[in-house]
PDB file of C-alpha atoms in Angstrom:
ATOM      1  CA  UNK D  66     106.408  90.696  84.138  1.00 75.00           C
ATOM      2  CA  UNK D  67     107.371  90.809  88.072  1.00 84.00           C
ATOM      3  CA  UNK D  68     103.978  93.246  89.213  1.00 86.00           C
ATOM      4  CA  UNK D  69     101.346  89.397  87.319  1.00 87.00           C
ATOM      5  CA  UNK D  70     103.596  87.559  89.337  1.00 86.00           C
ATOM      6  CA  UNK D  71     103.016  89.522  93.174  1.00 87.00           C
ATOM      7  CA  UNK D  72      99.737  89.845  92.018  1.00 85.00           C
ATOM      8  CA  UNK D  73     100.096  86.036  92.084  1.00 86.00           C
ATOM      9  CA  UNK D  74     101.638  85.159  94.637  1.00 88.00           C
ATOM     10  CA  UNK D  75     101.224  88.182  97.259  1.00 87.00           C
ATOM     11  CA  UNK D  76      97.994  89.381  96.277  1.00 86.00           C
ATOM     12  CA  UNK D  77      99.756  93.197  96.057  1.00 84.00           C
ATOM     13  CA  UNK D  78      99.212  95.300  93.044  1.00 86.00           C
ATOM     14  CA  UNK D  79     101.904  97.357  91.703  1.00 88.00           C
ATOM     15  CA  UNK D  80     102.179  99.182  88.362  1.00 86.00           C
ATOM     16  CA  UNK D  81     104.862  97.192  85.911  1.00 84.00           C
ATOM     17  CA  UNK D  82     107.368 100.086  86.932  1.00 85.00           C
ATOM     18  CA  UNK D  83     107.794  98.782  90.051  1.00 85.00           C
ATOM     19  CA  UNK D  84     107.006  95.182  89.019  1.00 86.00           C
ATOM     20  CA  UNK D  85     110.622  95.208  87.490  1.00 85.00           C
ATOM     21  CA  UNK D  86     111.906  95.103  91.280  1.00 86.00           C
ATOM     22  CA  UNK D  87     109.786  91.722  91.625  1.00 88.00           C
ATOM     23  CA  UNK D  88     111.505  90.267  88.483  1.00 86.00           C
ATOM     24  CA  UNK D  89     114.957  90.606  89.818  1.00 86.00           C
ATOM     25  CA  UNK D  90     114.297  88.078  92.840  1.00 86.00           C
ATOM     26  CA  UNK D  91     112.048  86.067  90.678  1.00 83.00           C
ATOM     27  CA  UNK D  92     114.215  86.002  87.761  1.00 79.00           C
ATOM     28  CA  UNK D  93     117.546  84.978  90.065  1.00 82.00           C
ATOM     29  CA  UNK D  94     118.954  87.777  89.297  1.00 85.00           C
ATOM     30  CA  UNK D  95     119.846  89.085  92.535  1.00 87.00           C
ATOM     31  CA  UNK D  96     121.652  86.367  93.044  1.00 86.00           C
ATOM     32  CA  UNK D  97     123.734  86.489  90.479  1.00 87.00           C
ATOM     33  CA  UNK D  98     124.241  90.023  91.383  1.00 88.00           C
ATOM     34  CA  UNK D  99     124.829  89.144  94.928  1.00 90.00           C
ATOM     35  CA  UNK D 100     126.245  85.657  95.241  1.00 91.00           C
ATOM     36  CA  UNK D 101     127.119  86.409  99.290  1.00 93.00           C
ATOM     37  CA  UNK D 102     123.147  86.147  99.712  1.00 91.00           C
ATOM     38  CA  UNK D 103     122.730  82.442 102.140  1.00 89.00           C
ATOM     39  CA  UNK D 104     120.137  81.003 102.750  1.00 87.00           C
ATOM     40  CA  UNK D 105     119.452  83.469 106.097  1.00 93.00           C
ATOM     41  CA  UNK D 106     120.231  85.971 104.519  1.00 93.00           C
ATOM     42  CA  UNK D 107     117.050  88.572 104.312  1.00 93.00           C
ATOM     43  CA  UNK D 108     115.769  90.722 102.307  1.00 91.00           C
ATOM     44  CA  UNK D 109     114.052  93.511 102.001  1.00 91.00           C
ATOM     45  CA  UNK D 110     111.652  94.331  98.506  1.00 87.00           C
ATOM     46  CA  UNK D 111     109.935  97.831  99.058  1.00 86.00           C
ATOM     47  CA  UNK D 112     107.146  98.207  96.262  1.00 84.00           C
ATOM     48  CA  UNK D 113     105.222 100.986  95.582  1.00 79.00           C
ATOM     49  CA  UNK D 114     102.188 102.417  93.369  1.00 71.00           C
ATOM     50  CA  UNK D 115      99.340 100.451  92.331  1.00 71.00           C
ATOM     51  CA  UNK D 116      97.454 103.474  91.972  1.00 80.00           C
ATOM     52  CA  UNK D 117      96.715 103.746  88.422  1.00 84.00           C
ATOM     53  CA  UNK D 118      96.208  99.750  87.919  1.00 86.00           C
ATOM     54  CA  UNK D 119      93.604  96.626  89.229  1.00 86.00           C
ATOM     55  CA  UNK D 120      93.936  93.468  89.588  1.00 83.00           C
ATOM     56  CA  UNK D 121      91.836  93.347  85.556  1.00 87.00           C
ATOM     57  CA  UNK D 122      94.420  95.766  84.013  1.00 88.00           C
ATOM     58  CA  UNK D 123      96.542  92.839  85.099  1.00 85.00           C
ATOM     59  CA  UNK D 124      94.945  89.702  84.312  1.00 85.00           C
ATOM     60  CA  UNK D 125      94.705  91.860  80.675  1.00 88.00           C
ATOM     61  CA  UNK D 126      98.848  92.027  80.761  1.00 83.00           C
ATOM     62  CA  UNK D 127      98.971  88.400  81.202  1.00 82.00           C
ATOM     63  CA  UNK D 128      96.555  87.337  78.778  1.00 85.00           C
ATOM     64  CA  UNK D 129      97.685  89.868  76.135  1.00 86.00           C
ATOM     65  CA  UNK D 130     101.894  89.295  76.777  1.00 78.00           C
ATOM     66  CA  UNK D 131     101.858  85.532  78.433  1.00 72.00           C
ATOM     67  CA  UNK D 132     105.388  85.194  80.249  1.00 61.00           C
ATOM     68  CA  UNK D 133     107.779  88.319  78.516  1.00 53.00           C
ATOM     69  CA  UNK D 134     111.746  86.864  77.689  1.00 54.00           C
ATOM     70  CA  UNK D 135     113.869  88.562  80.726  1.00 53.00           C
ATOM     71  CA  UNK D 136     113.939  92.010  80.588  1.00 52.00           C
ATOM     72  CA  UNK D 137     116.900  94.130  79.064  1.00 54.00           C
ATOM     73  CA  UNK D 138     117.275  95.844  82.282  1.00 50.00           C
ATOM     74  CA  UNK D 139     117.620  92.353  84.323  1.00 50.00           C
ATOM     75  CA  UNK D 140     119.898  90.821  81.082  1.00 54.00           C
ATOM     76  CA  UNK D 141     122.376  92.739  82.243  1.00 55.00           C
ATOM     77  CA  UNK D 142     123.175  91.744  85.368  1.00 51.00           C
ATOM     78  CA  UNK D 143     122.472  87.844  83.581  1.00 51.00           C
TER      79      UNK D 143
END
């Protein structure tokens, strides 16, 4: 889950719907969709939200769901 990974890596709390953007990057889908991106390319990830999520909720999601398979929205590009 992108939201959980963002919390772990960046200490940023975002709602799961926003986390899908991070999942695209974490699951390397972005490289498949935009193969012209190289090591020197800059990518900006805009995240929002966090008003209705807490670190405790994200920890609970991780404990409940663990590592989920790649979301269907991401699978479309894999």
